[in-house]
Structures are given as structure tokens and as C-alpha cells.
Amino acid sequence: MDQARLHDISKDLRWRWASACAVVGLWSLPALTLSIPKGLLPFGLLLLASTLLVPLRVARATRQIGWPWMLVAVAGVVPLLVALASIQLMDSSEGIDGRDRLLVLPWTMAWAWALDPPRVMLWRGALAGLLAAAALALVQVLSGAPRAGGWLNQIVFADVVLVLMVLAVFCRPPRSWHWSAFGLALGVLAILLSGTRGPWPGLLLLLLVLVFGSGWRSRRSRAVLLGGLVTAGIVLLVSVPSLTEQMRLSELRQDIERMDRGDHNSSAGARLERLQVAADAFVAAPWTGVGFGEFDRAMESLPVCKGDSGRKVKRCHLGHAHNDLAEWAATMGVPGVLSLLLLYGVPLWLFLRLRRGVRLGRLRGCASAGAMLVTVFILCGLTQSMFAHQTTTSVYAAFGGVLLGLALREARWRQPGGASAPVAAPRR
């Protein structure tokens, strides 16, 4: 057998192994993120292995995608560069805090385009992940834990559950609504047991899109259905005291009463106080902020956080602003704000643009899933610092990049002679 023939056999074998790794990796990404400790590690290893098996194919994908890949690469690299510049300029004691994980965004985009694993594996993995998350949350609460958090903290756990719910809705195959509805029920259960209020706006938006975005009957019928669901939820909350306590509704009411008395030492009060501190810090240093990862420096401006007494006040040492825009503005100034707009804006714009080129129905497709992913991250970022946690940073980069690459495939993206255009009629 000549050398050329051996080379072809080796090339074909490497491609088969890379494709297999991509299929398993695409399933493991949503299935294992919450199911096991360090749940993103299996996907990371499979991503690396499949890339090393066919490195030239993945590298060529960046050229075949063209300017969309360049835009996404800029959106992923600029926040890292701004963070590094802030650390050097402001002598920050913090590291880059996982911000380098944003480099996975353009990598997974090219990887998904090059290997083109079946989108249905995302859906299957999301259902498996939601089942595991609900079971884990139930076990923790029944074992006496006040709030479920899986292997993470409660906030991150609930945010990732919401992402899996998005995949369960938008990445589903035809005629699988009953399974997606089951996944949504599991997700709602897990979020309720987490006691986290941050995902509520994103969850409400997902419900609105499901009701009004479907083609079921008339718009009036869908409005009546939405009203019925909301009413049923309110009745359930009022009639089940333990559920009200689990969702921390009474705690929210108490927080508001304490804020009216000028007491900010509560969950909601501390968030409002941090927004005010962030605004003052941005006005004081609009081009540099107080330094990347150093939001507690801004908190030192409060009398209660000064001196030895401030060391005992918990809200003075939370580490971040519990709001994406406030965090990036206060710690990195205008460059931070612009890099955050890039990080959210570029993928969202691409998803919306690609969505017009695909006809998979109103509530199906990777472009629709990606647009909803970015939107729920923005909504969750109103009350939480999404990129202050390594898991949520990795989830945004990995899921965002994979959905971008698959959405381009669904739209049959072509770049002949340097001009790019999405075309309808996807293969799946």
C-alpha cells in the first residue's frame, strides 16, 4: 500500500474520531454542566481532542466563515484586553478572573462550523441536564438545605438552568413539544428550589415568547392562555406558604420595607446601594474605573465600609456590583462599557440576522436559541454580575460559540469572492 493511500486512511480515521468527539461533546455540554462537579470539563476535553484531530479543518473554518468570525473574535478578545490593561494600569490585585474563557467563543464557533454536529444533541443534552438539575435540587432541599445550588452557588445554578430551558425549547426536533414541555417543568422546579429571583425576568420572557411566538390558534387564544398561566401561578403562590418562602417573596417584601427606613443591609438593599456606588465610581473615574475586579475599592467610599468596622459588614466585601453594566463601568470605565456592549451586541446582532435566513418555524433553530440565550444573559445581568463567575462566563462563551457555528450551518452561509450571505433551506 503506497504512502498516499495510508495518508488518506489516516485522514479519514481522524475525521471519524473528531466527528464522534463532536457529537458526544455537543451532548455533554448541556447534559453535564450541572450534573457533576466541574461539569464543563468533559466538553472542554472533547473540544480540545476533536480540534487536535482535525486542526486544519477547524482553522479553515475561520476563513470560510469570514467576517462574522472576525467580529466574534473581536467581541471575545476585547474584554480580555481591557481587563489586562486595567490590571496593569490600576495595579489590581486580582487575576483576570476567568475572563480568558471568552476566547472559547470564537473557537467553538469555528469548531461547530467545521465539524457540524447534529443540533438535536444539544436538545437531548439539555433535557438530560434539566432532569439532573431538578433531581439534584430536590435531593438538596429534602435533605434540609434552605436553597438548592447543585455543585455551584444558587445564583449560577439557576442561571444555567434557564439556559438549558432555552435549548430545550429552541433546539427541539419536529413533533417533540411534549418532551420540551417536560423539560420546562423540570427547569421551573429547579429554579424555584434554588430560591433565586434573578432568572425571573428571563423566565417570564421565555414564557411570553412561547405563548405569543407559537402558531397555536389565534392571538386572543394565546393571550387567554398566558393570563390563565399567570393567574394559576399567583394562586399557587398564595395558597402554598412553603412555596412563597422558598421563592423568598416575603423576604423581598421585608427588604423593601427596610429600604424605606434607610436600611440597606439586605439582599435587595445591598444591590441598590451597589448601583449607587457604581455610578459614583464611574463619574469619579470614567476612563479607568477603580480597577478590574476591585469593586470593593469603590465600596470603601461608604462610611459603613471604612476602617475596621467595615471589615465586619458583609455587604462591603461581596466582590462585585451584582449588575453587569454597573460592574464593568465602575471597574473599567468607558472601555469596560464598550467591551460589554461588544460581547453582548455582536452575537445578538448575528443571531438576529441569521434567523431571517432560516425557515424552521417560529420557535426552532440555533439562531433563535442564540438570540434568546444572549437576551436572558442580559436580563439576568440586571441583578447579577454574570461574568464574575467562571461557570457563567464559560457557559456564555461555549453555548454562544456553538450556537453561532450551527446557526451559520443552518443558514448555509457562503462567502464566494469575499461576499457573505445567508441562504434559506437548511439541511436539518
Short mmCIF file of C-alpha atoms in Angstrom, two decimals:
data_model
loop_
_atom_site.label_atom_id
_atom_site.label_comp_id
_atom_site.label_asym_id
_atom_site.label_seq_id
_atom_site.Cartn_x
_atom_site.Cartn_y
_atom_site.Cartn_z
CA MET A 1 0.00 0.00 0.00
CA ASP A 2 1.54 3.35 -1.05
CA GLN A 3 2.12 6.28 1.25
CA ALA A 4 -0.67 8.41 -0.28
CA ARG A 5 -3.21 5.67 0.41
CA LEU A 6 -2.05 5.37 4.04
CA HIS A 7 -2.33 9.14 4.40
CA ASP A 8 -5.94 9.09 3.12
CA ILE A 9 -6.87 6.28 5.51
CA SER A 10 -5.31 8.14 8.43
CA LYS A 11 -7.09 11.34 7.45
CA ASP A 12 -10.44 9.57 7.20
CA LEU A 13 -9.91 7.86 10.56
CA ARG A 14 -9.04 11.15 12.27
CA TRP A 15 -12.14 12.75 10.79
CA ARG A 16 -14.34 9.92 12.09
CA TRP A 17 -12.88 10.24 15.58
CA ALA A 18 -13.22 14.02 15.52
CA SER A 19 -16.86 13.76 14.44
CA ALA A 20 -17.59 11.26 17.20
CA CYS A 21 -15.95 13.54 19.78
CA ALA A 22 -18.03 16.46 18.48
CA VAL A 23 -21.29 14.53 18.82
CA VAL A 24 -20.52 13.41 22.38
CA GLY A 25 -19.17 16.85 23.25
CA LEU A 26 -22.29 18.61 22.00
CA TRP A 27 -24.43 16.36 24.20
CA SER A 28 -22.18 16.61 27.25
CA LEU A 29 -22.09 20.43 27.18
CA PRO A 30 -25.70 20.90 28.37
CA ALA A 31 -26.06 17.45 29.97
CA LEU A 32 -23.12 17.56 32.40
CA THR A 33 -22.65 21.26 33.23
CA LEU A 34 -24.92 20.98 36.28
CA SER A 35 -24.96 17.20 36.71
CA ILE A 36 -21.43 16.67 38.03
CA PRO A 37 -18.72 18.77 39.69
CA LYS A 38 -16.66 20.64 37.09
CA GLY A 39 -19.31 19.69 34.56
CA LEU A 40 -17.82 21.77 31.75
CA LEU A 41 -14.56 19.81 31.84
CA PRO A 42 -15.74 16.84 29.67
CA PHE A 43 -16.82 19.21 26.91
CA GLY A 44 -13.54 21.08 27.16
CA LEU A 45 -11.53 17.88 26.77
CA LEU A 46 -13.63 16.70 23.83
CA LEU A 47 -13.39 20.14 22.22
CA LEU A 48 -9.61 20.05 22.50
CA ALA A 49 -9.31 16.44 21.31
CA SER A 50 -11.53 16.92 18.25
CA THR A 51 -9.74 20.15 17.34
CA LEU A 52 -6.31 18.48 17.55
CA LEU A 53 -7.55 15.61 15.37
CA VAL A 54 -8.52 17.96 12.51
CA PRO A 55 -6.73 21.26 13.24
CA LEU A 56 -6.52 22.37 9.62
CA ARG A 57 -10.24 21.87 9.08
CA VAL A 58 -11.07 23.99 12.14
CA ALA A 59 -8.55 26.64 11.05
CA ARG A 60 -10.04 26.74 7.55
CA ALA A 61 -13.46 27.29 9.08
CA THR A 62 -12.39 30.73 10.27
CA ARG A 63 -11.65 31.71 6.67
CA GLN A 64 -14.79 30.06 5.31
CA ILE A 65 -16.99 31.89 7.82
CA GLY A 66 -15.23 35.17 7.06
CA TRP A 67 -16.15 38.48 8.63
CA PRO A 68 -18.71 37.08 11.11
CA TRP A 69 -15.95 35.05 12.73
CA MET A 70 -13.70 38.11 12.86
CA LEU A 71 -16.44 40.12 14.58
CA VAL A 72 -16.99 37.40 17.16
CA ALA A 73 -13.24 37.06 17.73
CA VAL A 74 -13.04 40.80 18.41
CA ALA A 75 -16.03 40.56 20.78
CA GLY A 76 -14.26 37.81 22.73
CA VAL A 77 -10.75 39.28 22.75
CA VAL A 78 -11.50 42.95 23.53
CA PRO A 79 -12.94 42.31 27.05
CA LEU A 80 -9.85 40.27 27.89
CA LEU A 81 -7.51 43.00 26.64
CA VAL A 82 -9.42 45.70 28.53
CA ALA A 83 -9.24 43.61 31.72
CA LEU A 84 -5.49 43.05 31.30
CA ALA A 85 -4.91 46.76 30.62
CA SER A 86 -6.94 47.68 33.71
CA ILE A 87 -4.93 45.27 35.87
CA GLN A 88 -1.65 46.84 34.73
CA LEU A 89 -2.86 50.43 34.89
CA MET A 90 -4.64 50.29 38.24
CA ASP A 91 -2.31 47.76 39.89
CA SER A 92 -5.19 45.38 40.55
CA SER A 93 -4.56 42.59 43.00
CA GLU A 94 -6.98 40.34 41.12
CA GLY A 95 -6.20 38.00 38.23
CA ILE A 96 -8.23 38.03 35.05
CA ASP A 97 -10.92 36.07 36.93
CA GLY A 98 -11.69 33.63 34.14
CA ARG A 99 -12.11 36.36 31.53
CA ASP A 100 -9.74 34.39 29.28
CA ARG A 101 -12.56 31.84 28.89
CA LEU A 102 -14.21 34.25 26.47
CA LEU A 103 -11.62 33.10 23.92
CA VAL A 104 -13.69 29.91 23.69
CA LEU A 105 -16.40 31.95 21.92
CA PRO A 106 -14.66 32.21 18.51
CA TRP A 107 -13.04 28.79 18.97
CA THR A 108 -16.32 26.92 19.44
CA MET A 109 -17.88 28.92 16.62
CA ALA A 110 -15.26 27.67 14.15
CA TRP A 111 -15.37 24.18 15.70
CA ALA A 112 -19.14 23.86 15.30
CA TRP A 113 -18.97 25.10 11.72
CA ALA A 114 -16.13 22.73 10.79
CA LEU A 115 -17.47 19.54 12.42
CA ASP A 116 -21.20 20.34 12.10
CA PRO A 117 -22.51 18.01 14.84
CA PRO A 118 -26.28 17.41 14.85
CA ARG A 119 -28.24 20.11 16.65
CA VAL A 120 -30.55 17.52 18.21
CA MET A 121 -27.71 16.51 20.56
CA LEU A 122 -27.97 19.93 22.20
CA TRP A 123 -31.67 19.30 22.80
CA ARG A 124 -31.13 15.81 24.19
CA GLY A 125 -28.33 17.04 26.41
CA ALA A 126 -30.48 19.92 27.67
CA LEU A 127 -33.27 17.53 28.69
CA ALA A 128 -30.76 15.29 30.47
CA GLY A 129 -29.24 18.32 32.20
CA LEU A 130 -32.65 19.64 33.33
CA LEU A 131 -33.60 16.23 34.70
CA ALA A 132 -30.33 16.02 36.64
CA ALA A 133 -30.68 19.62 37.89
CA ALA A 134 -34.24 19.06 39.15
CA ALA A 135 -33.29 15.78 40.84
CA LEU A 136 -30.22 17.34 42.47
CA ALA A 137 -32.25 20.33 43.67
CA LEU A 138 -34.93 18.07 45.15
CA VAL A 139 -32.37 15.94 46.97
CA GLN A 140 -30.66 19.00 48.45
CA VAL A 141 -33.87 20.67 49.65
CA LEU A 142 -35.32 17.43 51.04
CA SER A 143 -32.00 16.89 52.85
CA GLY A 144 -32.50 20.14 54.72
CA ALA A 145 -30.72 22.73 52.57
CA PRO A 146 -32.65 26.04 52.55
CA ARG A 147 -31.83 26.62 48.87
CA ALA A 148 -30.62 24.31 46.11
CA GLY A 149 -27.40 25.17 44.33
CA GLY A 150 -26.19 21.89 42.88
CA TRP A 151 -22.41 21.85 42.76
CA LEU A 152 -22.35 25.65 42.31
CA ASN A 153 -23.82 28.59 44.19
CA GLN A 154 -27.58 29.14 43.92
CA ILE A 155 -27.38 32.09 41.54
CA VAL A 156 -25.15 30.39 38.98
CA PHE A 157 -27.18 27.18 39.26
CA ALA A 158 -30.45 28.95 38.44
CA ASP A 159 -28.91 30.92 35.56
CA VAL A 160 -27.56 27.79 33.87
CA VAL A 161 -30.91 26.03 34.34
CA LEU A 162 -32.55 28.90 32.45
CA VAL A 163 -30.04 28.47 29.61
CA LEU A 164 -30.88 24.77 29.40
CA MET A 165 -34.58 25.65 29.22
CA VAL A 166 -33.85 27.88 26.22
CA LEU A 167 -32.13 24.96 24.46
CA ALA A 168 -34.99 22.61 25.34
CA VAL A 169 -37.40 24.95 23.54
CA PHE A 170 -35.49 26.17 20.51
CA CYS A 171 -33.25 23.21 19.62
CA ARG A 172 -36.00 20.60 19.66
CA PRO A 173 -36.67 18.35 16.65
CA PRO A 174 -40.12 18.35 14.98
CA ARG A 175 -43.08 16.93 16.90
CA SER A 176 -41.33 16.90 20.27
CA TRP A 177 -43.30 19.56 22.15
CA HIS A 178 -44.30 17.17 24.92
CA TRP A 179 -40.66 16.47 25.81
CA SER A 180 -39.77 20.16 25.70
CA ALA A 181 -42.73 20.96 27.98
CA PHE A 182 -41.46 18.30 30.38
CA GLY A 183 -38.02 19.91 30.33
CA LEU A 184 -39.54 23.34 31.03
CA ALA A 185 -41.42 21.95 34.04
CA LEU A 186 -38.18 20.46 35.39
CA GLY A 187 -36.40 23.78 34.89
CA VAL A 188 -39.09 25.78 36.69
CA LEU A 189 -38.91 23.33 39.60
CA ALA A 190 -35.12 23.65 39.84
CA ILE A 191 -35.24 27.46 39.74
CA LEU A 192 -37.97 27.57 42.41
CA LEU A 193 -35.96 25.30 44.69
CA SER A 194 -32.85 27.46 44.19
CA GLY A 195 -34.68 30.41 45.77
CA THR A 196 -33.01 32.75 43.26
CA ARG A 197 -35.01 35.70 41.95
CA GLY A 198 -32.56 36.81 39.27
CA PRO A 199 -33.77 34.46 36.50
CA TRP A 200 -37.43 35.53 36.87
CA PRO A 201 -37.34 38.22 34.13
CA GLY A 202 -35.69 35.81 31.69
CA LEU A 203 -38.15 33.07 32.63
CA LEU A 204 -41.07 35.45 32.05
CA LEU A 205 -39.68 36.47 28.67
CA LEU A 206 -39.30 32.82 27.67
CA LEU A 207 -42.92 32.23 28.65
CA LEU A 208 -44.07 35.25 26.63
CA VAL A 209 -42.15 34.08 23.57
CA LEU A 210 -43.56 30.56 23.93
CA VAL A 211 -47.16 31.79 24.13
CA PHE A 212 -47.13 34.60 21.58
CA GLY A 213 -44.44 33.17 19.30
CA SER A 214 -46.20 29.88 18.67
CA GLY A 215 -48.63 29.49 15.83
CA TRP A 216 -51.24 27.88 18.05
CA ARG A 217 -54.73 29.18 17.25
CA SER A 218 -55.41 32.93 17.40
CA ARG A 219 -53.54 35.66 19.22
CA ARG A 220 -56.54 36.13 21.50
CA SER A 221 -56.48 32.46 22.48
CA ARG A 222 -52.78 32.71 23.28
CA ALA A 223 -53.38 35.83 25.39
CA VAL A 224 -56.07 33.98 27.34
CA LEU A 225 -53.66 31.07 27.83
CA LEU A 226 -50.95 33.40 29.15
CA GLY A 227 -53.42 35.06 31.52
CA GLY A 228 -54.51 31.65 32.77
CA LEU A 229 -50.92 30.57 33.40
CA VAL A 230 -50.09 33.77 35.30
CA THR A 231 -53.29 33.53 37.37
CA ALA A 232 -52.62 29.88 38.20
CA GLY A 233 -49.10 30.77 39.29
CA ILE A 234 -50.31 33.56 41.58
CA VAL A 235 -52.98 31.33 43.12
CA LEU A 236 -50.37 28.63 43.71
CA LEU A 237 -48.03 31.06 45.42
CA VAL A 238 -50.75 32.47 47.65
CA SER A 239 -52.19 29.07 48.61
CA VAL A 240 -48.87 27.33 49.36
CA PRO A 241 -46.94 29.22 52.10
CA SER A 242 -43.87 26.98 51.82
CA LEU A 243 -43.57 27.86 48.12
CA THR A 244 -43.76 31.57 48.91
CA GLU A 245 -41.00 31.11 51.48
CA GLN A 246 -38.86 29.10 49.04
CA MET A 247 -39.15 31.84 46.41
CA ARG A 248 -38.18 34.44 49.07
CA LEU A 249 -41.19 36.64 48.30
CA SER A 250 -41.71 37.53 51.96
CA GLU A 251 -38.00 38.34 52.20
CA LEU A 252 -38.32 40.67 49.20
CA ARG A 253 -41.20 42.50 50.88
CA GLN A 254 -39.15 42.86 54.06
CA ASP A 255 -36.19 44.17 52.04
CA ILE A 256 -38.38 46.89 50.52
CA GLU A 257 -39.68 47.91 53.95
CA ARG A 258 -36.11 48.10 55.29
CA MET A 259 -35.02 50.25 52.34
CA ASP A 260 -37.90 52.64 53.07
CA ARG A 261 -36.38 53.08 56.53
CA GLY A 262 -32.93 53.72 55.04
CA ASP A 263 -31.56 50.29 55.95
CA HIS A 264 -29.59 48.79 53.02
CA ASN A 265 -28.30 45.76 54.91
CA SER A 266 -30.48 43.30 52.97
CA SER A 267 -30.33 41.43 49.67
CA ALA A 268 -32.32 43.96 47.63
CA GLY A 269 -30.98 46.92 49.61
CA ALA A 270 -27.35 45.93 49.07
CA ARG A 271 -27.96 45.65 45.31
CA LEU A 272 -29.48 49.13 45.14
CA GLU A 273 -26.66 50.53 47.26
CA ARG A 274 -24.06 48.97 44.96
CA LEU A 275 -25.70 50.55 41.91
CA GLN A 276 -25.37 53.95 43.55
CA VAL A 277 -21.74 53.28 44.47
CA ALA A 278 -21.00 52.10 40.91
CA ALA A 279 -22.49 55.28 39.44
CA ASP A 280 -20.35 57.44 41.74
CA ALA A 281 -17.23 55.42 40.90
CA PHE A 282 -17.86 55.80 37.17
CA VAL A 283 -18.38 59.55 37.45
CA ALA A 284 -15.19 59.88 39.54
CA ALA A 285 -13.01 57.92 37.05
CA PRO A 286 -14.92 57.50 33.75
CA TRP A 287 -11.94 56.22 31.72
CA THR A 288 -10.30 53.85 34.18
CA GLY A 289 -12.77 52.98 36.94
CA VAL A 290 -11.40 51.61 40.20
CA GLY A 291 -9.64 48.68 38.54
CA PHE A 292 -10.68 45.31 37.18
CA GLY A 293 -12.05 43.02 39.90
CA GLU A 294 -11.70 45.74 42.53
CA PHE A 295 -15.28 46.83 43.09
CA ASP A 296 -14.73 46.64 46.84
CA ARG A 297 -12.44 49.66 46.44
CA ALA A 298 -15.48 51.66 45.36
CA MET A 299 -17.43 50.35 48.35
CA GLU A 300 -14.84 51.92 50.66
CA SER A 301 -16.41 55.30 49.86
CA LEU A 302 -19.35 54.36 52.11
CA PRO A 303 -18.95 55.36 55.79
CA VAL A 304 -20.14 51.93 56.93
CA CYS A 305 -17.36 50.25 54.92
CA LYS A 306 -14.48 52.35 56.17
CA GLY A 307 -11.94 51.30 58.78
CA ASP A 308 -12.08 48.28 60.99
CA SER A 309 -15.85 48.40 61.31
CA GLY A 310 -16.20 47.87 57.56
CA ARG A 311 -14.44 44.51 57.77
CA LYS A 312 -17.37 43.12 59.72
CA VAL A 313 -20.04 44.33 57.28
CA LYS A 314 -20.68 41.53 54.79
CA ARG A 315 -22.11 43.68 52.01
CA CYS A 316 -18.87 45.67 51.86
CA HIS A 317 -16.96 42.60 50.64
CA LEU A 318 -19.18 40.91 48.05
CA GLY A 319 -16.55 41.47 45.36
CA HIS A 320 -18.77 42.72 42.54
CA ALA A 321 -21.70 45.01 41.78
CA HIS A 322 -24.41 42.38 41.11
CA ASN A 323 -25.10 44.14 37.82
CA ASP A 324 -23.11 43.65 34.61
CA LEU A 325 -23.22 47.23 33.36
CA ALA A 326 -22.53 48.72 36.80
CA GLU A 327 -19.66 46.28 37.38
CA TRP A 328 -17.89 46.94 34.08
CA ALA A 329 -18.47 50.71 34.24
CA ALA A 330 -17.27 51.10 37.82
CA THR A 331 -14.20 48.87 37.47
CA MET A 332 -13.06 49.60 33.88
CA GLY A 333 -14.83 52.80 32.89
CA VAL A 334 -15.85 53.60 29.32
CA PRO A 335 -13.61 50.86 27.81
CA GLY A 336 -15.38 48.34 30.03
CA VAL A 337 -18.82 49.52 28.95
CA LEU A 338 -17.86 49.36 25.28
CA SER A 339 -16.36 45.87 25.63
CA LEU A 340 -19.55 44.65 27.36
CA LEU A 341 -21.65 46.09 24.54
CA LEU A 342 -19.44 44.23 22.06
CA LEU A 343 -19.67 40.99 23.99
CA TYR A 344 -23.45 41.05 24.04
CA GLY A 345 -24.21 43.08 20.93
CA VAL A 346 -22.17 41.29 18.26
CA PRO A 347 -23.54 37.76 18.88
CA LEU A 348 -27.09 39.09 19.31
CA TRP A 349 -26.92 41.01 16.03
CA LEU A 350 -25.53 37.99 14.18
CA PHE A 351 -28.19 35.67 15.64
CA LEU A 352 -30.99 38.01 14.62
CA ARG A 353 -29.52 38.42 11.14
CA LEU A 354 -29.13 34.67 10.66
CA ARG A 355 -32.62 33.99 11.97
CA ARG A 356 -34.10 35.75 8.94
CA GLY A 357 -32.33 33.31 6.63
CA VAL A 358 -33.70 30.11 8.17
CA ARG A 359 -37.21 28.68 7.97
CA LEU A 360 -37.54 26.19 10.82
CA GLY A 361 -40.66 27.62 12.40
CA ARG A 362 -41.10 30.43 14.86
CA LEU A 363 -39.65 28.64 17.87
CA ARG A 364 -36.95 26.45 16.39
CA GLY A 365 -33.38 26.86 15.25
CA CYS A 366 -29.97 27.69 16.64
CA ALA A 367 -30.24 31.35 15.63
CA SER A 368 -33.43 31.76 17.69
CA ALA A 369 -31.86 29.83 20.58
CA GLY A 370 -28.77 32.03 20.45
CA ALA A 371 -30.76 35.28 20.39
CA MET A 372 -32.72 34.11 23.44
CA LEU A 373 -29.51 32.99 25.16
CA VAL A 374 -27.97 36.45 24.88
CA THR A 375 -31.23 38.11 25.93
CA VAL A 376 -31.63 36.04 29.10
CA PHE A 377 -27.99 36.74 30.00
CA ILE A 378 -28.70 40.47 29.64
CA LEU A 379 -31.82 40.19 31.81
CA CYS A 380 -30.07 38.10 34.46
CA GLY A 381 -27.23 40.63 34.36
CA LEU A 382 -29.58 43.31 35.71
CA THR A 383 -29.31 41.83 39.21
CA GLN A 384 -26.17 39.69 38.96
CA SER A 385 -22.61 40.03 37.66
CA MET A 386 -22.72 37.23 35.09
CA PHE A 387 -19.02 37.38 34.18
CA ALA A 388 -17.81 37.49 37.76
CA HIS A 389 -18.33 33.71 37.87
CA GLN A 390 -16.20 31.37 35.80
CA THR A 391 -19.06 28.95 35.14
CA THR A 392 -21.45 31.52 33.66
CA THR A 393 -18.58 33.04 31.65
CA SER A 394 -17.75 29.62 30.22
CA VAL A 395 -21.42 28.83 29.56
CA TYR A 396 -21.90 32.06 27.60
CA ALA A 397 -18.73 31.51 25.56
CA ALA A 398 -19.28 27.80 24.86
CA PHE A 399 -23.00 27.84 24.15
CA GLY A 400 -22.80 31.15 22.29
CA GLY A 401 -20.00 29.96 20.01
CA VAL A 402 -21.57 26.57 19.32
CA LEU A 403 -24.94 28.13 18.50
CA LEU A 404 -23.30 30.68 16.20
CA GLY A 405 -21.46 27.98 14.25
CA LEU A 406 -24.55 25.79 13.94
CA ALA A 407 -26.75 28.76 13.05
CA LEU A 408 -24.40 29.59 10.18
CA ARG A 409 -24.70 25.99 9.00
CA GLU A 410 -28.48 26.13 9.21
CA ALA A 411 -28.45 29.26 7.10
CA ARG A 412 -25.99 27.65 4.65
CA TRP A 413 -23.61 30.57 4.94
CA ARG A 414 -21.45 31.13 1.88
CA GLN A 415 -18.67 33.58 1.20
CA PRO A 416 -17.91 33.46 -2.53
CA GLY A 417 -15.40 36.06 -3.61
CA GLY A 418 -15.42 37.68 -0.20
CA ALA A 419 -19.16 38.41 -0.06
CA SER A 420 -21.21 36.64 2.58
CA ALA A 421 -24.92 35.96 2.54
CA PRO A 422 -27.22 33.62 4.44
CA VAL A 423 -29.39 31.34 2.34
CA ALA A 424 -32.54 29.57 3.48
CA ALA A 425 -33.41 25.85 3.41
CA PRO A 426 -31.07 24.30 5.98
CA ARG A 427 -30.06 20.68 5.88
CA ARG A 428 -31.64 19.80 9.22
#
